[in-house]
Coordinates of C-alpha atoms and ligand atoms in Angstrom, one line a residue:
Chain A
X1 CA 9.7 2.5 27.2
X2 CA 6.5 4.3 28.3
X3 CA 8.0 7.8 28.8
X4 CA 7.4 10.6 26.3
X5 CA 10.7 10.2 25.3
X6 CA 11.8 11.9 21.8
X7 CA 13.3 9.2 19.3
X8 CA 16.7 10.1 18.4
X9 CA 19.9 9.0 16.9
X10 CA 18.5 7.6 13.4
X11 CA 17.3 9.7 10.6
X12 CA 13.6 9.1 9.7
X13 CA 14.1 6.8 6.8
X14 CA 16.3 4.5 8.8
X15 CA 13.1 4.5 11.1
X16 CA 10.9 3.6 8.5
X17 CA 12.9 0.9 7.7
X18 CA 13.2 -0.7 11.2
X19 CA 9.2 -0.2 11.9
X20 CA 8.6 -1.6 7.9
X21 CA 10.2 -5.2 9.7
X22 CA 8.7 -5.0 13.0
X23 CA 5.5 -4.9 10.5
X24 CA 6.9 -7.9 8.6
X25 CA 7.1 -10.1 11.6
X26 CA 3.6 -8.7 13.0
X27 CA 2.0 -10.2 10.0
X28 CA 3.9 -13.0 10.7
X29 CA 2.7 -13.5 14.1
X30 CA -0.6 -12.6 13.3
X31 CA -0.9 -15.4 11.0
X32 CA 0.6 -18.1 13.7
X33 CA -2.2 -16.9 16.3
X34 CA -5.0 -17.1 13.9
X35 CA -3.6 -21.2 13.4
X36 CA -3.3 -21.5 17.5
X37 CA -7.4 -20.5 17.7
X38 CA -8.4 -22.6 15.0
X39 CA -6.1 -25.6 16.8
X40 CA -7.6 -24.9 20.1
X41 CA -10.9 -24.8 18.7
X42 CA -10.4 -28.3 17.4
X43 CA -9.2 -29.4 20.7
X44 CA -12.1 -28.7 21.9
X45 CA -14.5 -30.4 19.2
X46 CA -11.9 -33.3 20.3
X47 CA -12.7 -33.9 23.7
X48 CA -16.3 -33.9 22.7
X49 CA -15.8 -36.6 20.6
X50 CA -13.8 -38.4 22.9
X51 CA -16.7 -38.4 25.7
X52 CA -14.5 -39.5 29.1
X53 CA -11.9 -36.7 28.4
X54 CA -13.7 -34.5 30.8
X55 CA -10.1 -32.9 32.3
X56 CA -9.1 -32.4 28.7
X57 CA -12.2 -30.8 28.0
X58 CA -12.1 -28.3 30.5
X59 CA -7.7 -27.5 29.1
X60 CA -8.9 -27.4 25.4
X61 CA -12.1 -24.9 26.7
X62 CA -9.9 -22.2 28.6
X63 CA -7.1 -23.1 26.2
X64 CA -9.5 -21.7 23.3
X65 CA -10.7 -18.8 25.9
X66 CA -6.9 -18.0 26.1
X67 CA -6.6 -18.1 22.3
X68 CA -9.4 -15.8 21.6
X69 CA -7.7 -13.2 23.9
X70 CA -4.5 -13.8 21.8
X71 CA -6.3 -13.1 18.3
X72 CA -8.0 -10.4 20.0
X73 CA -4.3 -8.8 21.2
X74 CA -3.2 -9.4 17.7
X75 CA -5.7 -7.5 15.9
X76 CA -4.8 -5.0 18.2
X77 CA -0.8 -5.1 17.3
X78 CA -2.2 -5.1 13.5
X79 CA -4.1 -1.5 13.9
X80 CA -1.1 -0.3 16.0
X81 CA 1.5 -1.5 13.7
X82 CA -0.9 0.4 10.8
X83 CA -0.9 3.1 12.9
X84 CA 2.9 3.4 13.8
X85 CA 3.5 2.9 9.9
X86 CA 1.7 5.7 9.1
X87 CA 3.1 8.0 11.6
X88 CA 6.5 7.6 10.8
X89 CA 6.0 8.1 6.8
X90 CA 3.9 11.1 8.1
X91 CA 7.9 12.2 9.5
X92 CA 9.6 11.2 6.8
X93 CA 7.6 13.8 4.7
X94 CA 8.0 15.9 7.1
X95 CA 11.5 16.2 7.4
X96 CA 12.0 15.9 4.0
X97 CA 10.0 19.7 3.8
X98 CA 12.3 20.3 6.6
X99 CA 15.1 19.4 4.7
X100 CA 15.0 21.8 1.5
X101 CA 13.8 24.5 3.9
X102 CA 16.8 24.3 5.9
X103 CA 19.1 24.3 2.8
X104 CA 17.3 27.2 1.5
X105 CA 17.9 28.9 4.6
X106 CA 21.9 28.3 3.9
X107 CA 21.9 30.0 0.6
X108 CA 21.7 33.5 2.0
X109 CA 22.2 35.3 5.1
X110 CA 19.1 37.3 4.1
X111 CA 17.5 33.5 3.7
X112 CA 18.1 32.6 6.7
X113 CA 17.2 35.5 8.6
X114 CA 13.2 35.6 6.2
X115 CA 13.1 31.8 7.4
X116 CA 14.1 31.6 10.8
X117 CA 10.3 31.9 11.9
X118 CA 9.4 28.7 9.9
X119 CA 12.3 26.7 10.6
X120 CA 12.1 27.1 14.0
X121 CA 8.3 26.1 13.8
X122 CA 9.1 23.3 11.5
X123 CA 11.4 21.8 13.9
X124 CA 8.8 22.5 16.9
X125 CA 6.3 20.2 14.9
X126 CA 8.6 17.4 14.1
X127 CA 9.3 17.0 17.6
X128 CA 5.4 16.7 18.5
X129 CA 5.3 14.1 15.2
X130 CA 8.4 12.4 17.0
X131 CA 6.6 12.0 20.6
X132 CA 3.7 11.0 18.8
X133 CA 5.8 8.4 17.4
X134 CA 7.1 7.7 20.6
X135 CA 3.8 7.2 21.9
X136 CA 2.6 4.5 19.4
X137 CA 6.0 2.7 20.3
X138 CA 5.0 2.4 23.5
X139 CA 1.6 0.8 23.0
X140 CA 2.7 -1.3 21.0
X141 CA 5.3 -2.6 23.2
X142 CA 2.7 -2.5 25.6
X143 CA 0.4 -4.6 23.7
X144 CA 3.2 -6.9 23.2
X145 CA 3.8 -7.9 26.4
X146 CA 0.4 -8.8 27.1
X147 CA 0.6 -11.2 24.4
X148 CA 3.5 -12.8 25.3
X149 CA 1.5 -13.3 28.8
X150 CA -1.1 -14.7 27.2
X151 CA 1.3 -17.2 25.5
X152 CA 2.8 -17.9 28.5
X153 CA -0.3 -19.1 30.3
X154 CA -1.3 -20.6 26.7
X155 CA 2.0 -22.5 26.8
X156 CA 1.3 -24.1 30.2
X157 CA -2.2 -25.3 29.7
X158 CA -0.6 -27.1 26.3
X159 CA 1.3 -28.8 28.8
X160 CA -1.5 -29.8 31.1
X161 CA -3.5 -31.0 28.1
X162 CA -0.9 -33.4 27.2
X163 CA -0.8 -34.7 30.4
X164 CA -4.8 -34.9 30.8
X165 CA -4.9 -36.6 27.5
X166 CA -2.9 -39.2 28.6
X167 CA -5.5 -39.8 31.1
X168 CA -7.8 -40.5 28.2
X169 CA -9.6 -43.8 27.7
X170 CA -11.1 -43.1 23.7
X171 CA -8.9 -41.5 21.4
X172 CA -5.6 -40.7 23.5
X173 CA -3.4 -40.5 20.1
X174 CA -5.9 -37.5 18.7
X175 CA -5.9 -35.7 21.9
X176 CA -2.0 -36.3 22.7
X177 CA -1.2 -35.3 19.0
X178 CA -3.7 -32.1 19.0
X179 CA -2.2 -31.0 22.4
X180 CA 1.0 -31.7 21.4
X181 CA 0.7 -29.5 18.1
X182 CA -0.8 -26.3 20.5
X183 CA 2.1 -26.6 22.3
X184 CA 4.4 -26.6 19.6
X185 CA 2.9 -23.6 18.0
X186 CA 3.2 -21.5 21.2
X187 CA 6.7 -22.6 21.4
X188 CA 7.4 -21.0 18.0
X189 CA 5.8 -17.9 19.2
X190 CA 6.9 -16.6 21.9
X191 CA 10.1 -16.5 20.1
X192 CA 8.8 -14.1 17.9
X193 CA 7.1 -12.4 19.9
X194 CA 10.0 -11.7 21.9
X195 CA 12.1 -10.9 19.5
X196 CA 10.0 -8.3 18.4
X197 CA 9.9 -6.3 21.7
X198 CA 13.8 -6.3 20.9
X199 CA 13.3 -4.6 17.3
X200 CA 10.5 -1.9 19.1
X201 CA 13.1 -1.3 21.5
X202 CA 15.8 -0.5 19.4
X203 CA 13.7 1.9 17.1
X204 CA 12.3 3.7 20.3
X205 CA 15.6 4.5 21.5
Chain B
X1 CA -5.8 5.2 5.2
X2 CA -7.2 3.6 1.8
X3 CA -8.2 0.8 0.6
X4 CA -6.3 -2.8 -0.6
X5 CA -8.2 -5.0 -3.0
X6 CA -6.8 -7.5 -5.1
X7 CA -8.2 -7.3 -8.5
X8 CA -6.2 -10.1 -10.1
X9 CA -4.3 -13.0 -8.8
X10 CA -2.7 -16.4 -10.5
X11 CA -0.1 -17.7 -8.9
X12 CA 2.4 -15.3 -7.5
X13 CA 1.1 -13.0 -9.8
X14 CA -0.6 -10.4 -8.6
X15 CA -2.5 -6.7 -9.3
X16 CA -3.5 -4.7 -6.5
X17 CA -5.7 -1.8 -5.9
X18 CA -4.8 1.2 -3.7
X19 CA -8.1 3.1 -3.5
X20 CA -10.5 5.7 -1.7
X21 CA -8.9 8.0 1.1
X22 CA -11.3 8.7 3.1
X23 CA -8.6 10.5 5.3
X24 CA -7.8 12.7 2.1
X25 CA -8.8 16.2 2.4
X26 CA -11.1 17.2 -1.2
X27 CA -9.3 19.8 -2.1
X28 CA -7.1 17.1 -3.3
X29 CA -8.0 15.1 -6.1
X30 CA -8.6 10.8 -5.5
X31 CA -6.0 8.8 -6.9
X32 CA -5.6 5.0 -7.7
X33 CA -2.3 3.4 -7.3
X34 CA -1.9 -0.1 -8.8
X35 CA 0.9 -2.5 -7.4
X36 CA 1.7 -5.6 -9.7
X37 CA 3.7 -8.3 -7.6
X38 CA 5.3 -11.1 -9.1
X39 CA 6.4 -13.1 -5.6
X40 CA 8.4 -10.6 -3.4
X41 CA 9.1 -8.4 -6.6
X42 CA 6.5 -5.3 -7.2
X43 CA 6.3 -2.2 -9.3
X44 CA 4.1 0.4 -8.3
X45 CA 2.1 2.2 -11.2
X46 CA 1.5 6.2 -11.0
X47 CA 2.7 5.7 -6.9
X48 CA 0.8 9.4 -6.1
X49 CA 1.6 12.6 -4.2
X50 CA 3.8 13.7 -1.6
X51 CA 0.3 15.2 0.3
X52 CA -1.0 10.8 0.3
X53 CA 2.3 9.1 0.5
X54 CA 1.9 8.3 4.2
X55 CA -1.7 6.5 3.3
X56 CA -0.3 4.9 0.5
X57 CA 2.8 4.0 2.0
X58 CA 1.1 2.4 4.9
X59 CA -1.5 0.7 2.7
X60 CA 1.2 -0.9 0.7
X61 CA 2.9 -1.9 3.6
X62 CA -0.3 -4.3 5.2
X63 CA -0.4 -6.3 1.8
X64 CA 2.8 -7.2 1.0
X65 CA 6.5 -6.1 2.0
X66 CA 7.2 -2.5 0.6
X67 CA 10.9 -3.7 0.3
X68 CA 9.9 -6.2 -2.8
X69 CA 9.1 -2.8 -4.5
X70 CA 12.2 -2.5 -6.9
X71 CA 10.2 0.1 -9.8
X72 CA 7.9 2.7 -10.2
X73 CA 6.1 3.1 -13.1
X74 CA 5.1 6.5 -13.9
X75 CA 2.4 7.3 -16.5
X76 CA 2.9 11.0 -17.1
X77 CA 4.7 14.0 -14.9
X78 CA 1.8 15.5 -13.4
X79 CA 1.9 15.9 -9.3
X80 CA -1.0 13.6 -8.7
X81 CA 1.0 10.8 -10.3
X82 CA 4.6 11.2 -9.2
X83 CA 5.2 14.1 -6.6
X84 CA 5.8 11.3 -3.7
X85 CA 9.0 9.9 -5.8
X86 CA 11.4 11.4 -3.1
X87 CA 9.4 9.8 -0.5
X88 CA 10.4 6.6 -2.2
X89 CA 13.7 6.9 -2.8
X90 CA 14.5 8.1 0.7
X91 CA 13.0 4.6 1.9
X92 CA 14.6 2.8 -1.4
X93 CA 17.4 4.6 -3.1
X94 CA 17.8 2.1 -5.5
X95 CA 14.0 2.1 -6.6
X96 CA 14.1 3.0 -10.4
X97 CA 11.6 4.9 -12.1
X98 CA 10.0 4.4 -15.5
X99 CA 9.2 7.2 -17.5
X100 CA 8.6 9.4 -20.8
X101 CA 12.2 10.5 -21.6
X102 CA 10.1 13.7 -22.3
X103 CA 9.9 14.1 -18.4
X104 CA 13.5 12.3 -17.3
X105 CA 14.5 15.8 -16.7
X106 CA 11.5 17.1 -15.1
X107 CA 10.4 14.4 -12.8
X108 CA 13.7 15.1 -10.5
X109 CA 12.2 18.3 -9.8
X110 CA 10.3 16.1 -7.3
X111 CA 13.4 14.4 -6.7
X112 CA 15.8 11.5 -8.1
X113 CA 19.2 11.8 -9.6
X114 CA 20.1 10.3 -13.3
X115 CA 20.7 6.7 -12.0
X116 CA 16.7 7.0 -10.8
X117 CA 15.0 6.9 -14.2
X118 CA 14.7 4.9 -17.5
X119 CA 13.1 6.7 -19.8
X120 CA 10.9 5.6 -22.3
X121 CA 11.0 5.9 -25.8
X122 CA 8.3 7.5 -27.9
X123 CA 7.2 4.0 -29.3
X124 CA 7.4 2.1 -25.7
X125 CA 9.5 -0.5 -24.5
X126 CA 9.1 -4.2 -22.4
X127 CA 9.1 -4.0 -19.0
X128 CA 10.5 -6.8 -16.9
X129 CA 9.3 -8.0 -13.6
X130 CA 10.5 -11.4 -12.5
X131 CA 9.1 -13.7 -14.6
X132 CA 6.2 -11.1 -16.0
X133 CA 6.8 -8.8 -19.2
X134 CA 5.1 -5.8 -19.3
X135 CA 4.9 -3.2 -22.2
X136 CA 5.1 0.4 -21.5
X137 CA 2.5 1.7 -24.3
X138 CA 2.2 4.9 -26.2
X139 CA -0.6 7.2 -25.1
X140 CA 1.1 10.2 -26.0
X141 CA -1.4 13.7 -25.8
X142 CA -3.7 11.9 -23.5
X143 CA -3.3 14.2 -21.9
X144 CA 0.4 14.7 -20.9
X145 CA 2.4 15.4 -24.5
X146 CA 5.1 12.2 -23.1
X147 CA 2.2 9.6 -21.6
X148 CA 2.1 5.6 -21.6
X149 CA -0.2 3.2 -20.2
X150 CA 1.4 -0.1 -18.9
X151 CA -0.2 -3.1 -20.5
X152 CA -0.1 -6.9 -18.6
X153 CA -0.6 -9.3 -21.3
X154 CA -0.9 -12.2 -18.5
X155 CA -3.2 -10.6 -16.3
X156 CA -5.2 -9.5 -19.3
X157 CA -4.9 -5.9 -17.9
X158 CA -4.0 -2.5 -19.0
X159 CA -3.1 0.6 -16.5
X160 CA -4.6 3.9 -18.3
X161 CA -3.7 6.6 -16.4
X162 CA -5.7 8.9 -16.7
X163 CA -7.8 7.9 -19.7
X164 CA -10.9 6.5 -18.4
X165 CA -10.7 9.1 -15.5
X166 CA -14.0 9.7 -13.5
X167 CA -14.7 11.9 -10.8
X168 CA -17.0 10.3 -8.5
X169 CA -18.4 10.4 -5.1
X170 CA -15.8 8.8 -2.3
X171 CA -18.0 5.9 -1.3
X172 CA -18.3 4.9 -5.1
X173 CA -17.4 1.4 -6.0
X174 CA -14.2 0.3 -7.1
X175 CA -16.0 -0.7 -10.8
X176 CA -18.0 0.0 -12.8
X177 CA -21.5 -1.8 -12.8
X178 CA -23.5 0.7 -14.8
X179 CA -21.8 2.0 -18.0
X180 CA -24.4 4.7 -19.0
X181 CA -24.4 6.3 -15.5
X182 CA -20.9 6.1 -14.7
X183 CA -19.8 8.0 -17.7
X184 CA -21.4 10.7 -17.2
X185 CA -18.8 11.6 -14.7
X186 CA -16.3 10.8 -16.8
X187 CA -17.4 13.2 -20.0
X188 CA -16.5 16.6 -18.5
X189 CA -13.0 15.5 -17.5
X190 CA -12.3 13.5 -20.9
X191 CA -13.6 16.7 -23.3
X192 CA -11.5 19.2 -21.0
X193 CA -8.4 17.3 -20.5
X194 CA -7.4 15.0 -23.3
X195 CA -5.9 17.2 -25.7
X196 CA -6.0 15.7 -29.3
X197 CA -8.5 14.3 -31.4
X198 CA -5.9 12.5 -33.4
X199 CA -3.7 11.0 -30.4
X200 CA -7.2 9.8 -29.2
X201 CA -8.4 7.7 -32.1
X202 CA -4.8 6.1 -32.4
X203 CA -4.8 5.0 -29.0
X204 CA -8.7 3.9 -29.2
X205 CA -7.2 1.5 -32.5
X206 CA -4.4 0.3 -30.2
X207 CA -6.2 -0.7 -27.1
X208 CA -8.7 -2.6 -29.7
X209 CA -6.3 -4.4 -30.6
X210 CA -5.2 -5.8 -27.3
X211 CA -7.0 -8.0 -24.9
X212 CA -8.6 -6.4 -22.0
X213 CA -10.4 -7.7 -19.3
X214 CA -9.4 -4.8 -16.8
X215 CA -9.2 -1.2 -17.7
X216 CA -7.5 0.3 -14.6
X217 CA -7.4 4.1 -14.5
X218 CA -5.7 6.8 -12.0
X219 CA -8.9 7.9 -10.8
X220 CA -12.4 6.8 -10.7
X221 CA -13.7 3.1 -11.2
X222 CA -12.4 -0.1 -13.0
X223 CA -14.0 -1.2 -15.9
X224 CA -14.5 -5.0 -16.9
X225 CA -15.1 -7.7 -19.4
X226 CA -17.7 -5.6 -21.5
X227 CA -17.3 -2.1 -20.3
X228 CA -13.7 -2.5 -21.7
X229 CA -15.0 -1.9 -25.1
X230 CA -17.6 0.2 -23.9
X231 CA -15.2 2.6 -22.7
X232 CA -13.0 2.5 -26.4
X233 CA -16.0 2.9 -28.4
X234 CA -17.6 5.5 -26.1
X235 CA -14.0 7.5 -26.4
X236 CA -13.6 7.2 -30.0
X237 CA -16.7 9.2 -30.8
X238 CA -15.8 11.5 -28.1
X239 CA -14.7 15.4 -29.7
X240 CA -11.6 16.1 -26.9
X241 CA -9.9 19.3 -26.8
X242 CA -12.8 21.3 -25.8
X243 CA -12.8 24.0 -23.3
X244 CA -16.4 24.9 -22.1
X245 CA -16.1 28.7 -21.1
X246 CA -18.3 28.8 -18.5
X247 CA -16.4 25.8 -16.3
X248 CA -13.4 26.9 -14.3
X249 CA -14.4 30.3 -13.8
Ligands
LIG301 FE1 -2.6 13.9 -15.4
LIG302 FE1 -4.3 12.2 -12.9

């Protein structure tokens, strides 16, 4: 994934198609870690309230330390999601140029011969625009594996709240339902998140 | 990349506002492009050139999902408006393409085949987009001789092309706040490029009669609530047609 390879194989429309739904499902995810922060923000707020939930408060604190990381990954997948989008329409204008050059350059031998410079240039450049391309692939895949780590852990300390809040003397219900609703949500996730490294990798190759 | 704002929303009904590249090299004039969603349908008004298709295609893209695009409205054939059509195709083929049928047989110089457009008659037509109607609306000389605005009865809100054109600084606002001082940039550009005098005043009767809260044109800055009929009364004593010899030299 994190070699300079050249995407090949698919024309740059059927690209743009493929990164248009990797975009789709980043918005989606987006969305689903911005509601995991506010949760683990209101796990928090519930262990003050319920006073002799120390352990719990100590989950729901690193558990909203881990969510800020998250939010912070995913504005990260946002930009390089913009990014990526851009630099694959960017392609697919340039190939269409390269397109009607190229069948210009069929019309006539003497055509072909006066644009031989300029095709041979144009290609050049789409195959820096591709590696480019390549390149964002690669960070965001990168980027996306960080975030499912950071679900992972996210996932685990879900658990260990739910066991802490059973521990609880005040409030158990609140805290067993709140930890119970984090850990739900990361469930649904990591899915996604998953899933998407699967779409990156099949547009990359 | 440019700029998204929402400039009216009920429901699932939506208008958007693509605006102010600051990527876009000025040798290139600024466009608007205008995006009216109703749910996961759009249609894109005046969708822009070939040179700002990535921008706008990307900008698009972070609001809603550029696969709900099923039309493009265009308003006239000039390249600022329409040059990026082959852009969209290749990403949509079926995407179909609403213009003059003055320009049916131009605009495929930029690309499309016959299936692409429906062309417009002279006296306009209704434009359907899920549950919205639209009305494609005569605007002919001003300042392409085949021209129509698109007119959003719900939404209160009528897409002017390029009437109501202004060419101002890059980090100008997105509407007008102060009539007298924004028109001035918008004088030249109305005297120099709107052709007739007579086309003008018809159109000025015809967007009096309808009810406008947003007058959205191709370039330059919105104009609201009172502005609206600012704008038509400032244009109907306007003298168009004028070419001042010592500009463009
Ligand atoms: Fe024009
Ligand atoms: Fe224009």
């Amino acid at each position: 994934m994190e070699t300079d390879d050249v995407p090949s194989g698919s024309s740059p429309a059927a690209m743009l198609e493929q990164v248009v739904l990797v975009n789709e499902d980043i918005k989606q995810v987006v969305r689903n870690a911005f509601r995991i922060n506010l949760m683990a923000l209101n796990a928090i707020l519930m262990a003050r309230r319920a006073g002799s939930a120390a352990g719990f408060g100590i989950v729901a604190r690193e558990m909203r330390e881990l969510s800020e990381a998250l939010v912070h990954s995913m504005r990260t997948l946002r930009a390089l999601s913009d990014e990526l989008l851009y630099a694959v329409t960017y392609v697919m204008r340039h190939a269409r140029i390269e397109h009607v050059l190229a069948r210009a350059a069929t019309q006539s031998t003497r055509a072909q011969g006066n644009l031989r410079e300029v095709l041979r240039a144009t290609a050049a450049r789409r195959i820096d625009l591709e590696r480019h391309v390549a390149g964002q692939c690669a960070a965001l895949a990168t980027d996306l594996r960080s975030a499912v780590g950071i679900s992972r852990v996210a996932d685990s300390l879900a658990h260990m709240a739910k066991i802490e809040a059973s521990w609880a003397s005040d409030h158990r219900a609140g805290l067993d339902t709140v930890s119970e609703e984090l850990a739900s949500s990361l469930r649904g996730i990591l899915p996604l998140l998953q899933a998407l490294s699967t779409k990156l990798e099949a547009i990359h190759r | 990349m440019k700029v998204a704002q929402t400039i009216f929303q009920s429901g699932d009904h939506r208008w958007l506002a693509i605006t102010r590249d600051p990527a876009r090299p000025d040798y290139v004039i600024d466009t608007n492009e205008y995006l009216v969603t109703d749910g996961t349908q759009a249609l894109m008004c005046d969708p822009g050139g070939l040179e700002i298709f990535p921008s706008v295609f990307s900008t698009v893209s972070n609001e809603c999902n550029p696969n709900g695009i099923t039309a493009l409205f265009s308003s006239h054939q000039d390249p600022d408006v329409i040059s990026s059509l082959a852009l969209w195709l290749e990403f949509n083929p079926t995407i179909r393409c609403y213009t003059s049928w003055l320009w049916a047989s131009f605009i495929p110089h930029f690309g499309g085949t016959r299936e692409t457009f429906v062309p417009i008659p002279d006296q306009g037509m209704p434009i359907v987009l899920g549950a919205l109607k639209l009305q494609a609306v005569p605007a002919h000389y001003l300042h392409s001789s085949g021209n129509f605005h698109l007119y959003d009865p719900a939404a209160r809100l009528l897409f002017s092309g390029d009437v109501g054109a202004a060419l101002l600084p890059i980090d100008a606002g997105l509407f007008v706040t102060d009539f007298a001082q924004h028109i001035r940039h918008a004088e030249g550009f109305h005297r120099r490029w709107m052709g007739s005098n007579e086309a003008k005043r018809d159109w000025c009767e015809r967007a009096a009669g309808l009810d406008i809260d947003l007058l959205c044109p191709q370039h330059g800055a919105i104009y609201c609530g009172q502005d609206v009929q600012r704008f038509i009364n400032w244009f109907d004593e306007l003298e168009v047609g004028v070419v001042d010899r010592k500009a463009g030299t």
